[in-house]
Short mmCIF file of C-alpha atoms in Angstrom, two decimals:
data_model
loop_
_atom_site.label_atom_id
_atom_site.label_comp_id
_atom_site.label_asym_id
_atom_site.label_seq_id
_atom_site.Cartn_x
_atom_site.Cartn_y
_atom_site.Cartn_z
CA MET A 278 10.92 5.37 19.69
CA GLU A 279 11.77 8.31 17.27
CA GLN A 280 14.50 9.17 15.42
CA ARG A 281 15.23 11.93 12.23
CA ILE A 282 17.54 11.03 9.79
CA ALA A 283 18.74 12.55 7.04
CA ALA A 284 17.14 11.86 3.05
CA PRO A 285 19.66 12.07 0.39
CA ASP A 286 18.31 15.28 -0.39
CA GLY A 287 19.00 16.48 3.39
CA ALA A 288 14.84 16.88 4.37
CA ASP A 289 14.92 15.14 7.19
CA ILE A 290 12.53 11.35 7.59
CA VAL A 291 10.97 10.55 10.87
CA VAL A 292 11.71 7.43 12.01
CA HIS A 293 8.47 5.68 14.68
CA SER A 294 9.70 2.75 15.63
CA VAL A 295 8.34 -0.35 18.19
CA GLY A 296 9.44 -3.86 19.00
CA SER A 297 12.28 -5.38 19.02
CA GLY A 298 14.07 -7.74 16.59
CA PRO A 299 14.57 -8.12 12.67
CA GLY A 300 13.45 -5.06 11.45
CA ILE A 301 10.42 -4.19 9.10
CA VAL A 302 9.72 -1.28 7.44
CA VAL A 303 6.29 -0.24 6.24
CA VAL A 304 5.12 1.92 3.61
CA HIS A 305 1.82 3.33 4.06
CA GLY A 306 -0.53 3.62 0.49
CA GLY A 307 -1.49 7.07 -0.46
CA GLY A 308 -4.12 9.35 1.27
CA VAL A 309 -3.41 8.33 4.82
CA THR A 310 -0.48 8.88 7.61
CA ILE A 311 1.76 6.68 9.34
CA GLY A 312 -1.29 7.03 12.31
CA ILE A 313 -3.81 4.04 10.50
CA TYR A 314 -0.81 1.10 10.73
CA ARG A 315 0.12 1.77 14.40
CA ARG A 316 -2.60 -1.57 15.49
CA LEU A 317 -0.01 -3.39 12.77
CA ALA A 318 2.75 -2.09 14.16
CA ASN A 319 1.87 -2.76 17.70
CA GLN A 320 0.94 -6.41 16.54
CA LEU A 321 4.36 -7.63 15.24
CA ALA A 322 6.35 -5.45 17.82
CA ASP A 323 6.14 -8.61 20.38
CA ARG A 324 8.50 -10.03 17.61
CA PHE A 325 9.96 -7.29 15.64
CA ALA A 326 11.39 -3.71 15.13
CA VAL A 327 8.76 -2.38 13.18
CA HIS A 328 9.63 1.31 11.62
CA LEU A 329 6.88 3.55 10.15
CA TYR A 330 7.32 7.14 8.38
CA ASN A 331 5.52 9.09 6.49
CA ARG A 332 5.95 9.37 3.15
CA ARG A 333 6.55 13.29 1.50
CA GLY A 334 4.11 15.59 2.36
CA ARG A 335 2.76 14.36 5.75
CA GLU A 336 2.73 15.59 9.17
CA ASP A 337 6.40 15.60 10.48
CA ALA A 338 7.93 14.34 6.62
CA GLY A 339 9.27 16.97 4.64
CA PRO A 340 8.31 18.53 0.75
CA ARG A 341 7.58 16.78 -2.04
CA ARG A 342 9.56 17.05 -5.12
CA GLU A 343 7.30 18.20 -7.60
CA PRO A 344 7.23 17.45 -10.49
CA TYR A 345 5.92 14.06 -8.69
CA THR A 346 7.29 10.57 -9.55
CA PHE A 347 8.14 7.73 -7.05
CA GLU A 348 12.11 8.63 -7.10
CA GLN A 349 12.55 10.53 -3.93
CA ASP A 350 9.79 7.47 -2.20
CA ILE A 351 12.33 5.43 -3.32
CA ASP A 352 14.86 7.14 -2.16
CA ASP A 353 13.74 7.92 1.17
CA LEU A 354 12.59 4.20 2.12
CA GLY A 355 16.37 3.47 0.50
CA ALA A 356 18.02 6.14 3.48
CA VAL A 357 15.29 4.18 5.98
CA LEU A 358 16.37 0.65 5.44
CA ALA A 359 20.73 1.75 5.24
CA HIS A 360 19.66 3.44 8.45
CA THR A 361 17.32 0.74 10.39
CA GLY A 362 19.45 -2.20 8.34
CA ALA A 363 15.94 -3.71 7.62
CA GLY A 364 15.31 -6.00 5.05
CA ASN A 365 12.18 -6.87 4.87
CA VAL A 366 9.14 -3.93 3.70
CA ILE A 367 5.70 -4.22 4.11
CA GLY A 368 4.08 -1.97 1.68
CA HIS A 369 0.17 -1.07 1.08
CA SER A 370 -1.97 -0.35 -2.02
CA SER A 371 0.25 2.72 -3.63
CA GLY A 372 3.01 2.59 -0.87
CA GLY A 373 2.74 -1.70 -2.19
CA PHE A 374 3.68 -0.04 -5.65
CA ILE A 375 6.24 2.52 -4.15
CA ALA A 376 8.08 -1.10 -2.56
CA LEU A 377 8.03 -2.67 -5.30
CA GLN A 378 9.69 -0.85 -7.22
CA ALA A 379 12.14 -0.37 -4.93
CA ALA A 380 12.70 -3.82 -4.93
CA LEU A 381 14.45 -4.06 -8.37
CA ARG A 382 17.57 -1.69 -6.77
CA LEU A 383 17.07 -1.72 -3.28
CA PRO A 384 18.53 -4.58 -0.83
CA ILE A 385 15.32 -5.34 0.43
CA GLU A 386 15.00 -9.38 1.34
CA ARG A 387 11.89 -10.07 2.08
CA LEU A 388 8.59 -7.73 1.02
CA ALA A 389 5.04 -8.21 1.77
CA LEU A 390 2.39 -7.03 -0.29
CA TYR A 391 -0.79 -5.51 0.89
CA ASP A 392 -3.38 -4.91 -2.23
CA ALA A 393 -0.60 -3.54 -4.09
CA ALA A 394 -1.55 -0.89 -6.69
CA VAL A 395 0.76 -2.06 -9.72
CA GLY A 396 -0.54 -1.38 -13.46
CA VAL A 397 -0.13 -5.15 -15.21
CA GLU A 398 -1.78 -5.78 -18.33
CA GLY A 399 -4.48 -3.21 -17.92
CA ILE A 400 -5.89 -5.24 -14.84
CA PHE A 401 -5.82 -2.64 -12.48
CA PRO A 402 -8.49 0.33 -13.05
CA GLY A 403 -7.97 3.13 -14.60
CA GLY A 404 -10.74 4.62 -16.71
CA TRP A 405 -11.97 6.82 -13.77
CA LEU A 406 -8.62 9.33 -12.97
CA ASP A 407 -8.85 11.61 -15.50
CA ASP A 408 -12.11 12.76 -14.47
CA ALA A 409 -11.22 12.51 -11.08
CA ARG A 410 -7.77 14.79 -11.88
CA ALA A 411 -9.84 17.01 -13.59
CA ALA A 412 -12.29 17.29 -10.37
CA ALA A 413 -9.38 17.85 -7.64
CA ALA A 414 -8.22 20.30 -9.53
CA ALA A 415 -11.15 22.71 -10.55
CA GLY A 416 -11.18 22.27 -6.16
CA ASP A 417 -14.37 19.60 -6.16
CA ILE A 418 -12.79 17.57 -3.91
CA PRO A 419 -16.03 15.61 -3.08
CA ARG A 420 -16.86 14.67 -6.82
CA ALA A 421 -12.66 13.62 -7.23
CA MET A 422 -13.41 11.62 -3.99
CA ALA A 423 -16.39 9.87 -5.32
CA LEU A 424 -14.95 9.01 -9.09
CA THR A 425 -11.90 7.44 -7.41
CA SER A 426 -13.84 5.37 -4.37
CA ALA A 427 -15.97 4.72 -7.61
CA GLY A 428 -13.73 3.56 -9.64
CA ILE A 429 -10.81 1.84 -7.27
CA ASN A 430 -13.68 0.03 -5.00
CA THR A 431 -15.29 -1.55 -8.10
CA HIS A 432 -16.77 -4.54 -5.78
CA SER A 433 -18.69 -1.71 -3.86
CA ALA A 434 -22.52 -1.63 -3.79
CA ALA A 435 -21.84 2.22 -3.43
CA ALA A 436 -20.11 2.25 -6.83
CA ARG A 437 -23.23 1.52 -8.14
CA LEU A 438 -25.60 4.63 -7.08
CA PRO A 439 -25.83 7.76 -9.01
CA LEU A 440 -22.86 9.63 -9.51
CA ALA A 441 -24.93 12.52 -7.27
CA VAL A 442 -25.37 10.37 -4.67
CA GLN A 443 -22.07 9.17 -3.52
CA ILE A 444 -20.74 12.98 -4.10
CA ALA A 445 -23.24 13.40 -1.63
CA MET A 446 -21.80 10.46 0.49
CA CYS A 447 -18.40 11.90 -0.02
CA ARG A 448 -19.62 15.39 1.78
CA VAL A 449 -20.23 13.88 4.55
CA PHE A 450 -17.18 11.31 5.06
CA LEU A 451 -15.14 15.07 4.51
CA ARG A 452 -16.33 16.05 7.36
CA THR A 453 -15.02 13.38 9.35
CA PRO A 454 -11.46 13.41 11.07
CA ILE A 455 -9.65 10.82 8.45
CA GLY A 456 -12.27 12.09 6.06
CA ARG A 457 -10.90 15.64 5.81
CA MET A 458 -7.04 13.77 5.94
CA MET A 459 -7.96 11.44 2.46
CA GLY A 460 -9.56 14.67 0.94
CA GLY A 461 -6.77 17.08 2.15
CA LEU A 462 -3.98 14.50 0.63
CA LEU A 463 -6.09 13.64 -2.32
CA ALA A 464 -4.48 15.33 -5.19
CA SER A 465 -1.12 13.86 -4.13
CA THR A 466 -3.22 10.05 -4.21
CA LEU A 467 -4.15 10.76 -7.60
CA ASP A 468 -1.00 12.07 -8.60
CA GLU A 469 0.71 8.59 -7.19
CA SER A 470 -2.41 6.75 -9.10
CA HIS A 471 -1.28 8.82 -12.19
CA GLN A 472 2.40 7.28 -11.54
CA ILE A 473 1.13 3.98 -11.48
CA ARG A 474 -1.34 4.59 -14.73
CA LEU A 475 2.16 5.20 -16.48
CA ALA A 476 4.22 2.56 -15.40
CA GLU A 477 1.40 -0.13 -17.04
CA GLY A 478 2.98 -2.86 -18.22
CA PRO A 479 3.43 -6.73 -18.67
CA ALA A 480 3.97 -8.46 -15.45
CA GLU A 481 7.36 -9.79 -17.14
CA LEU A 482 8.70 -5.66 -16.05
CA TRP A 483 9.09 -6.92 -12.43
CA ALA A 484 10.63 -10.25 -13.35
CA GLY A 485 14.42 -8.21 -11.87
CA VAL A 486 12.98 -8.52 -8.47
CA ARG A 487 15.09 -10.29 -6.47
CA ALA A 488 13.60 -10.64 -3.22
CA ARG A 489 11.20 -13.04 -1.74
CA VAL A 490 7.50 -11.67 -2.29
CA LEU A 491 4.20 -12.69 -0.61
CA LEU A 492 1.18 -10.69 -2.42
CA ALA A 493 -1.54 -10.99 -0.20
CA TYR A 494 -4.72 -9.14 -0.87
CA GLY A 495 -8.09 -8.66 1.08
CA ALA A 496 -10.62 -11.16 -0.55
CA ALA A 497 -13.23 -9.49 0.50
CA GLY A 498 -11.94 -6.48 -1.20
CA PRO A 499 -11.96 -5.36 -4.80
CA GLN A 500 -11.67 -8.97 -7.05
CA TYR A 501 -9.00 -7.51 -9.27
CA TYR A 502 -6.17 -7.80 -7.45
CA ALA A 503 -6.62 -11.63 -7.73
CA PRO A 504 -5.35 -11.85 -11.22
CA LEU A 505 -3.07 -8.67 -10.83
CA ASN A 506 -1.70 -10.92 -8.03
CA ALA A 507 -1.73 -14.42 -10.32
CA ALA A 508 0.42 -12.82 -12.91
CA LEU A 509 3.29 -11.42 -10.74
CA ALA A 510 3.56 -14.31 -8.81
CA ALA A 511 4.30 -15.70 -12.24
CA ALA A 512 6.53 -13.54 -13.42
CA ILE A 513 8.30 -12.59 -9.94
CA PRO A 514 11.08 -15.54 -9.06
CA ASP A 515 10.24 -16.09 -6.01
CA ALA A 516 6.52 -14.65 -4.69
CA ARG A 517 3.08 -16.50 -3.29
CA VAL A 518 0.07 -15.38 -3.35
CA LEU A 519 -2.36 -15.24 0.10
CA PRO A 520 -5.99 -14.71 -0.51
CA ILE A 521 -6.89 -13.53 3.11
CA PRO A 522 -10.47 -14.14 3.70
CA ARG A 523 -13.07 -11.71 5.19
CA SER A 524 -10.20 -8.69 5.11
CA GLY A 525 -10.80 -5.48 2.52
CA HIS A 526 -8.70 -2.90 1.16
CA ASP A 527 -8.34 -1.56 5.13
CA GLY A 528 -7.71 -4.80 6.30
CA LEU A 529 -3.81 -3.86 6.98
CA ASN A 530 -4.65 -1.39 9.08
CA ARG A 531 -7.38 -2.71 11.30
CA ALA A 532 -4.59 -6.03 11.76
CA PRO A 533 -7.11 -8.87 12.93
CA GLY A 534 -4.91 -11.79 13.63
CA ARG A 535 -5.62 -13.84 9.69
CA VAL A 536 -3.96 -10.58 8.22
CA VAL A 537 -0.71 -10.30 11.04
CA GLU A 538 -0.55 -13.60 11.54
CA PRO A 539 0.91 -14.90 8.27
CA ILE A 540 2.64 -11.98 7.40
CA ALA A 541 4.64 -12.18 10.60
CA ALA A 542 5.54 -16.28 9.47
CA PHE A 543 6.46 -15.14 6.04
CA PHE A 544 9.01 -12.80 7.93
CA GLY A 545 10.04 -15.00 10.77
CA GLU A 546 11.17 -18.49 11.22
CA GLY A 547 7.51 -19.96 9.44
CA ALA A 548 8.14 -18.31 5.91
CA GLY A 549 7.68 -21.74 4.89
CA ASP A 550 4.18 -22.29 6.44
CA VAL A 551 2.58 -18.88 5.41
CA GLY A 552 -0.35 -20.35 3.07
CA GLY A 553 0.08 -19.05 -0.02
CA VAL A 554 -0.35 -20.66 -3.81
CA SER A 555 1.87 -19.56 -6.43
CA GLY A 556 -0.04 -17.70 -8.99
CA SER A 557 -3.45 -18.77 -7.46
CA THR A 558 -6.23 -17.31 -8.06
CA GLU A 559 -8.24 -20.41 -5.87
CA ASP A 560 -11.76 -20.11 -3.46
CA PRO A 561 -10.08 -17.42 -1.05
CA GLU A 562 -11.74 -19.78 1.45
CA ALA A 563 -9.86 -22.53 0.38
CA SER A 564 -6.57 -20.67 1.85
CA ARG A 565 -7.82 -19.30 5.22
CA THR A 566 -4.89 -20.04 7.41
CA SER A 567 -5.17 -20.80 10.59
CA ARG A 568 -5.30 -18.58 14.11
#
């Protein structure tokens, strides 16, 4: 089902909904559209009404306010929550930062974050950002993408290849459909990364979040998510950490059972049996959830 609702600035927000039951709103990450989250939505649709919407500057979304801040994203999320009546939110990557920031002011009851890009105590890497933004501003998207990928995917063998090789690989990737999408959105993704860096601070900045929070991350992805989420869990009053084995940063949109089921349990009656450990950085395999 597709509905058009009004954003606070009068622009249309197109909400794509599937399923029935308690409502969940998905806040997607940077560089992508809602298309890659349809598998997740369909996997949850037998238990929940899942609401997807594109953030500004994408497909059926309205224009993005410049200079960019996350305020417009938070306003739009508030409009979607009010229209759908949902109290549950899933946030991925930079969408996780938006959702966490929104939880300081919006009536979010339960918030599941996956690989949330939050600047906490210098844990989230940012040293690559200025060079990537300069390359994007100069129109050199392959170089900007290579710098971004290497800067974020610190666990990847590709990040240790010579930069020239990484740039060549990105030129090939940019010829694919998803590569063209990500390349077209790269400048806005870097704007989001800049805003996340500006918000860098101690984990206690998030102590005012009153939602129940699940801090999930892919244990096969970047290793900085473990200490980052542990710091957040120590500061947020009702939060737990859930490492998900054999999952990378794209685990949420791939939506295998090992990702979907603990998130569904968190939002459902079995929320107390999710399997996360408050503040834990233990061996991810020790927290394997049953399937």
